[in-house]
Amino acid sequence: MGWKQNSLTARLGIQYPIFQAPMAGGLTTPELISGVSNCGGLGNMGAGYMMPDDIRADIKQVRELTDQPFGINLFVPDRDVSAKTEDIIAMGTVLERYSSELGMAEKPALPEKDYTSLYKKQLAVLMEERVPVCSFTFGIPDSTDISELKKQGTVIIGTATNVNEAVEWEEAGADMIVVQGFEAGGHRGTFHRGESGQIGSMALIPQAADAVSCPVAAAGGIMDARGIAAAMILGAEGVQLGTAFLTCRESGAHPLYKQALLNAREDQTAVTKAFSGKPARGIRNQFMEDMQGVPALPYPLQNDLTAPIRKQAAKMGRPEFMSLWAGQGVGLSEEVTVKELMIKLVKGTEALLEK
Ligand SMILES: Cc1cc2nc3c(=O)[nH]c(=O)nc-3n(C[C@H](O)[C@H](O)[C@H](O)COP(=O)(O)O)c2cc1C
């Protein structure tokens, strides 16, 4: 079997084993998702932060733009997230310098939110809409939810950042597993506490591929055909690219974020908990530098506390206070359309692997 016809593409019913990563935060527009799927890859919606009705509306739009498979990604919430009131107040005080610098009238404060019920409502939409593919990060859903989704024919994709997590996902019923190397942009999907999920893709891909029998897709630092070919040779049957799709015309990234990606070098990213409370890789900026050494609240409390500041920073064109998630391959970012990028990836990989 060639690189295109394998058990991953067969299971998904797609032409090329190339996933556009789900990226939460308004980045994966219906135009981006459908563009990737229409070019024979798998477009994915980063729905982790989305309200259930917005997910439904975007699914409808994607379906109007493509008849090809696409995926929806959710964040599996941690149980019992809490922080001491005094720690929340202290973090609010730390963050006040940013809210006042940005001219915000409201002091940073936590909204009332029930994270588990939001996730359950998001899941309900995915079941009602009978979406072709569901992927998850930050954990493994309850077995009843997995079997419900599988019963209706939804393909389940898990996210793992080490071999143990990949094995646990396979036991839980994943049809395929995205293994996220440490180069990756955005949040680490690590859910096994106390184990390292900081393994480079070159080491992670073959060890994960050996440990599970379902197909593995590689994520982290893959920006072009060379990365795709390398991942396939290391044992992956597919790839998931995030950063490379952010600078597509169809992505929802803020123009200043796109500019930062196009200007960044490979040594300018770092992993930080400062924005959300969970480790995530982005382009180093003033907020990340300032917050070094300041202990963050647990995810998603830190995320909710900093979200209004980041939103206001985006509105005011202040990238030094925005989260500029990016992988270590960021130096290879290009201003392209999704179709141009997909053609380049497919033709380039064909040239490398079908020689
Ligand atoms: C801006 C951004 C947002 C992301 N959001 C999500 C997400 O919502 N869910 C998810 O499973 N992965 C998310 N990721 C991680 C990607 O799935 C993937 O692991 C990563 O982009 C691969 O590394 P690369 O950016 O170097 O291609 C995000 C990545 C980025 C860059």
Short mmCIF file of C-alpha atoms in Angstrom, two decimals, residues 39-346:
data_model
loop_
_atom_site.label_atom_id
_atom_site.label_comp_id
_atom_site.label_asym_id
_atom_site.label_seq_id
_atom_site.Cartn_x
_atom_site.Cartn_y
_atom_site.Cartn_z
CA CYS A 39 -8.85 18.86 -1.28
CA GLY A 40 -8.93 15.25 -0.02
CA GLY A 41 -7.63 15.77 3.55
CA LEU A 42 -9.55 15.92 6.82
CA GLY A 43 -10.58 19.37 8.05
CA ASN A 44 -11.21 19.56 11.81
CA MET A 45 -13.15 22.05 13.91
CA GLY A 46 -11.57 23.13 17.19
CA ALA A 47 -14.81 23.25 19.14
CA GLY A 48 -13.37 23.06 22.67
CA TYR A 49 -14.36 26.62 23.63
CA MET A 50 -17.49 26.85 21.46
CA MET A 51 -21.06 27.12 22.66
CA PRO A 52 -23.25 24.18 21.53
CA ASP A 53 -25.40 26.33 19.20
CA ASP A 54 -22.31 27.79 17.53
CA ILE A 55 -20.93 24.27 16.95
CA ARG A 56 -24.24 23.29 15.34
CA ALA A 57 -24.22 26.40 13.12
CA ASP A 58 -20.63 25.78 11.99
CA ILE A 59 -21.36 22.10 11.26
CA LYS A 60 -24.25 23.23 9.07
CA GLN A 61 -21.97 25.63 7.21
CA VAL A 62 -19.28 23.00 6.72
CA ARG A 63 -21.90 20.62 5.33
CA GLU A 64 -23.04 23.30 2.89
CA LEU A 65 -19.45 23.74 1.70
CA THR A 66 -18.40 20.09 1.42
CA ASP A 67 -19.84 16.59 1.16
CA GLN A 68 -16.53 15.09 2.35
CA PRO A 69 -15.76 13.84 5.88
CA PHE A 70 -14.68 16.34 8.55
CA GLY A 71 -13.99 16.15 12.27
CA ILE A 72 -14.98 17.97 15.45
CA ASN A 73 -12.63 18.21 18.43
CA LEU A 74 -13.56 18.61 22.08
CA PHE A 75 -11.63 19.11 25.31
CA VAL A 76 -12.33 16.38 27.87
CA PRO A 77 -12.71 18.33 31.13
CA ASP A 78 -10.81 17.53 34.31
CA ARG A 79 -12.94 16.56 37.26
CA ASP A 80 -13.04 18.86 40.27
CA VAL A 81 -11.17 21.92 39.05
CA SER A 82 -10.78 24.42 41.83
CA ALA A 83 -8.46 27.02 43.30
CA LYS A 84 -8.29 28.80 46.61
CA THR A 85 -10.17 32.12 46.63
CA GLU A 86 -7.03 33.93 47.76
CA ASP A 87 -5.07 32.50 44.81
CA ILE A 88 -7.77 33.63 42.37
CA ILE A 89 -7.74 37.12 43.89
CA ALA A 90 -3.93 37.23 43.78
CA MET A 91 -3.89 36.26 40.09
CA GLY A 92 -6.57 38.86 39.40
CA THR A 93 -4.28 41.46 40.97
CA VAL A 94 -1.30 40.30 38.89
CA LEU A 95 -3.41 40.58 35.73
CA GLU A 96 -4.77 44.02 36.59
CA ARG A 97 -1.72 45.73 35.15
CA TYR A 98 -2.68 44.35 31.73
CA SER A 99 -6.39 45.14 31.96
CA SER A 100 -5.62 48.69 33.03
CA GLU A 101 -2.93 49.12 30.37
CA LEU A 102 -5.54 48.04 27.82
CA GLY A 103 -8.07 50.50 29.22
CA MET A 104 -10.50 47.86 30.46
CA ALA A 105 -13.07 49.05 32.99
CA GLU A 106 -13.63 45.62 34.55
CA LYS A 107 -11.01 44.07 36.82
CA PRO A 108 -10.03 40.47 35.92
CA ALA A 109 -12.56 38.11 37.52
CA LEU A 110 -13.74 34.56 36.98
CA PRO A 111 -17.09 33.95 35.28
CA GLU A 112 -19.55 31.42 36.76
CA LYS A 113 -19.17 28.37 34.52
CA ASP A 114 -19.99 24.69 34.70
CA TYR A 115 -17.34 23.09 32.52
CA THR A 116 -18.66 19.54 32.71
CA SER A 117 -22.14 20.57 31.66
CA LEU A 118 -20.76 22.59 28.71
CA TYR A 119 -18.83 19.52 27.54
CA LYS A 120 -21.91 17.30 27.88
CA LYS A 121 -23.94 19.76 25.80
CA GLN A 122 -21.18 19.94 23.17
CA LEU A 123 -21.14 16.13 23.02
CA ALA A 124 -24.91 16.03 22.62
CA VAL A 125 -24.63 18.24 19.52
CA LEU A 126 -22.04 15.91 17.99
CA MET A 127 -24.34 12.93 18.59
CA GLU A 128 -27.41 14.70 17.21
CA GLU A 129 -25.51 15.88 14.16
CA ARG A 130 -23.99 12.41 13.61
CA VAL A 131 -20.65 13.95 12.71
CA PRO A 132 -18.32 11.67 10.74
CA VAL A 133 -15.27 12.09 13.01
CA CYS A 134 -14.77 13.14 16.65
CA SER A 135 -11.39 13.81 18.17
CA PHE A 136 -10.58 14.51 21.79
CA THR A 137 -7.71 16.03 23.72
CA PHE A 138 -6.84 16.49 27.44
CA GLY A 139 -8.31 13.10 28.34
CA ILE A 140 -10.49 10.14 27.39
CA PRO A 141 -14.30 10.45 27.42
CA ASP A 142 -16.49 8.08 29.47
CA SER A 143 -16.81 4.65 27.88
CA THR A 144 -20.58 5.13 27.44
CA ASP A 145 -20.01 8.28 25.38
CA ILE A 146 -17.38 6.54 23.25
CA SER A 147 -19.63 3.58 22.55
CA GLU A 148 -22.61 5.86 21.78
CA LEU A 149 -20.56 7.73 19.19
CA LYS A 150 -19.16 4.54 17.71
CA LYS A 151 -22.63 2.98 17.51
CA GLN A 152 -23.69 5.76 15.15
CA GLY A 153 -20.61 5.28 12.98
CA THR A 154 -18.49 8.19 14.21
CA VAL A 155 -14.74 7.60 13.91
CA ILE A 156 -12.98 8.32 17.23
CA ILE A 157 -9.55 9.93 17.29
CA GLY A 158 -7.61 10.22 20.55
CA THR A 159 -4.67 12.47 21.37
CA ALA A 160 -1.61 11.01 23.11
CA THR A 161 1.69 12.58 24.11
CA ASN A 162 3.48 9.42 25.21
CA VAL A 163 3.28 5.66 24.65
CA ASN A 164 1.19 4.93 27.78
CA GLU A 165 -1.45 7.44 26.77
CA ALA A 166 -1.58 5.92 23.27
CA VAL A 167 -2.06 2.43 24.71
CA GLU A 168 -4.82 3.66 27.05
CA TRP A 169 -6.60 5.34 24.14
CA GLU A 170 -6.48 2.16 22.08
CA GLU A 171 -7.93 0.18 25.00
CA ALA A 172 -10.69 2.79 25.29
CA GLY A 173 -11.72 2.14 21.70
CA ALA A 174 -9.99 4.84 19.63
CA ASP A 175 -10.05 4.10 15.90
CA MET A 176 -6.83 6.05 15.48
CA ILE A 177 -4.51 8.13 17.63
CA VAL A 178 -2.84 11.48 17.02
CA VAL A 179 0.55 11.39 18.72
CA GLN A 180 1.57 14.91 19.63
CA GLY A 181 5.31 15.53 19.72
CA PHE A 182 6.83 18.23 21.88
CA GLU A 183 7.42 20.46 18.84
CA ALA A 184 3.67 20.98 18.51
CA GLY A 185 2.00 24.36 18.71
CA GLY A 186 -0.87 24.98 21.11
CA HIS A 187 -1.81 23.00 24.21
CA ARG A 188 -0.13 19.79 25.24
CA GLY A 189 -2.75 17.05 25.20
CA THR A 190 -1.07 15.28 28.14
CA PHE A 191 -3.54 13.67 30.55
CA HIS A 192 -1.44 11.15 32.48
CA ARG A 193 -0.37 13.25 35.45
CA GLY A 194 3.13 12.66 36.63
CA GLU A 195 4.28 11.20 33.32
CA SER A 196 6.21 13.25 30.82
CA GLY A 197 4.37 14.15 27.66
CA GLN A 198 7.32 16.07 26.29
CA ILE A 199 8.73 13.69 23.71
CA GLY A 200 10.00 14.87 20.34
CA SER A 201 8.18 13.47 17.29
CA MET A 202 11.24 11.65 15.94
CA ALA A 203 11.27 9.51 19.10
CA LEU A 204 7.52 9.39 19.79
CA ILE A 205 6.17 8.30 16.38
CA PRO A 206 7.93 4.92 16.02
CA GLN A 207 7.53 3.98 19.69
CA ALA A 208 3.81 4.78 19.68
CA ALA A 209 3.30 3.07 16.30
CA ASP A 210 4.94 -0.09 17.70
CA ALA A 211 2.85 -0.05 20.87
CA VAL A 212 -0.64 0.14 19.35
CA SER A 213 -2.30 -1.72 16.52
CA CYS A 214 -4.60 1.09 15.37
CA PRO A 215 -3.22 3.72 12.97
CA VAL A 216 -1.19 6.61 14.36
CA ALA A 217 -1.14 10.14 12.94
CA ALA A 218 1.83 12.34 13.78
CA ALA A 219 1.49 15.94 14.97
CA GLY A 220 4.14 18.45 15.92
CA GLY A 221 6.50 20.50 13.79
CA ILE A 222 5.29 19.13 10.45
CA MET A 223 5.09 22.06 8.01
CA ASP A 224 5.75 20.61 4.56
CA ALA A 225 6.09 17.47 2.43
CA ARG A 226 9.46 16.62 4.00
CA GLY A 227 7.85 16.43 7.43
CA ILE A 228 4.98 14.34 6.10
CA ALA A 229 7.30 11.89 4.35
CA ALA A 230 9.51 11.61 7.44
CA ALA A 231 6.54 10.92 9.71
CA MET A 232 5.24 8.22 7.37
CA ILE A 233 8.67 6.58 7.26
CA LEU A 234 8.79 6.66 11.07
CA GLY A 235 5.61 4.59 11.22
CA ALA A 236 2.74 7.09 11.08
CA GLU A 237 -0.13 6.43 8.69
CA GLY A 238 -1.20 10.06 8.75
CA VAL A 239 -0.19 13.55 9.85
CA GLN A 240 -1.89 16.45 11.60
CA LEU A 241 -0.66 19.97 10.84
CA GLY A 242 -1.72 22.97 12.90
CA THR A 243 0.71 25.86 12.56
CA ALA A 244 1.04 25.40 8.78
CA PHE A 245 -2.72 26.04 8.35
CA LEU A 246 -2.83 29.15 10.55
CA THR A 247 -1.34 31.40 7.87
CA CYS A 248 -3.82 30.21 5.24
CA ARG A 249 -6.09 32.96 3.94
CA GLU A 250 -9.10 30.96 5.17
CA SER A 251 -7.90 30.61 8.78
CA GLY A 252 -9.56 32.77 11.41
CA ALA A 253 -6.24 33.90 12.93
CA HIS A 254 -5.99 37.64 13.68
CA PRO A 255 -3.90 39.50 11.04
CA LEU A 256 -1.26 40.38 13.68
CA TYR A 257 -1.08 36.73 14.76
CA LYS A 258 -0.53 35.71 11.12
CA GLN A 259 2.16 38.38 10.84
CA ALA A 260 3.88 37.10 13.99
CA LEU A 261 3.85 33.55 12.58
CA LEU A 262 5.33 34.70 9.26
CA ASN A 263 8.10 36.59 11.07
CA ALA A 264 8.98 34.04 13.79
CA ARG A 265 12.07 31.86 13.85
CA GLU A 266 12.36 28.27 15.05
CA ASP A 267 13.92 29.32 18.36
CA GLN A 268 11.24 31.84 19.32
CA THR A 269 8.58 29.53 20.75
CA ALA A 270 8.29 28.31 24.32
CA VAL A 271 5.91 26.26 26.43
CA THR A 272 3.99 28.28 29.02
CA LYS A 273 1.14 27.87 31.48
CA ALA A 274 0.68 31.64 31.80
CA PHE A 275 -2.28 32.00 29.44
CA SER A 276 -4.42 29.02 30.37
CA GLY A 277 -2.95 27.05 33.28
CA LYS A 278 -2.07 24.14 30.96
CA PRO A 279 1.28 23.91 29.17
CA ALA A 280 1.00 25.23 25.61
CA ARG A 281 3.56 26.26 22.98
CA GLY A 282 3.48 29.73 21.48
CA ILE A 283 5.68 32.54 20.19
CA ARG A 284 7.39 34.18 23.17
CA ASN A 285 6.04 37.64 23.89
CA GLN A 286 5.93 40.15 26.71
CA PHE A 287 3.07 38.46 28.58
CA MET A 288 4.93 35.13 28.61
CA GLU A 289 8.17 36.82 29.74
CA ASP A 290 6.45 38.87 32.48
CA MET A 291 4.59 35.85 33.85
CA GLN A 292 7.62 33.57 34.07
CA GLY A 293 7.88 32.27 37.60
CA VAL A 294 4.34 33.38 38.53
CA PRO A 295 2.41 30.18 39.35
CA ALA A 296 -0.72 29.97 37.17
CA LEU A 297 -4.15 28.85 38.37
CA PRO A 298 -5.21 25.40 37.14
CA TYR A 299 -6.73 25.07 33.67
CA PRO A 300 -9.33 26.31 32.72
CA LEU A 301 -9.46 28.93 35.49
CA GLN A 302 -6.31 30.72 34.34
CA ASN A 303 -7.67 30.58 30.78
CA ASP A 304 -10.94 32.24 31.75
CA LEU A 305 -9.19 34.89 33.79
CA THR A 306 -6.84 35.90 30.95
CA ALA A 307 -9.36 35.50 28.08
CA PRO A 308 -10.88 39.02 28.28
CA ILE A 309 -7.38 40.55 28.35
CA ARG A 310 -6.34 38.61 25.24
CA LYS A 311 -9.55 39.53 23.48
CA GLN A 312 -9.06 43.22 24.25
CA ALA A 313 -5.39 42.98 23.18
CA ALA A 314 -6.50 41.54 19.83
CA LYS A 315 -9.06 44.32 19.43
CA MET A 316 -6.43 46.96 20.17
CA GLY A 317 -3.73 45.37 18.02
CA ARG A 318 -1.39 44.51 20.92
CA PRO A 319 0.16 41.09 20.09
CA GLU A 320 2.45 41.35 23.12
CA PHE A 321 -0.54 40.34 25.28
CA MET A 322 -2.12 37.79 22.90
CA SER A 323 -1.60 34.02 22.89
CA LEU A 324 0.35 33.37 19.68
CA TRP A 325 0.26 29.56 19.65
CA ALA A 326 2.82 28.08 17.24
CA GLY A 327 4.95 24.96 16.82
CA GLN A 328 8.71 24.82 16.44
CA GLY A 329 8.35 24.59 12.65
CA VAL A 330 6.94 28.14 12.58
CA GLY A 331 9.87 29.46 10.52
CA LEU A 332 8.45 27.55 7.54
CA SER A 333 5.08 29.37 7.65
CA GLU A 334 3.83 30.75 4.34
CA GLU A 335 1.03 33.03 3.24
CA VAL A 336 -1.10 30.70 1.11
CA THR A 337 -4.63 29.60 0.34
CA VAL A 338 -5.73 26.28 1.76
CA LYS A 339 -5.88 24.83 -1.76
CA GLU A 340 -2.33 25.97 -2.56
CA LEU A 341 -1.06 24.45 0.68
CA MET A 342 -2.86 21.13 0.18
CA ILE A 343 -1.62 20.80 -3.42
CA LYS A 344 1.93 21.59 -2.31
CA LEU A 345 1.79 19.03 0.52
CA VAL A 346 0.31 16.28 -1.66
#
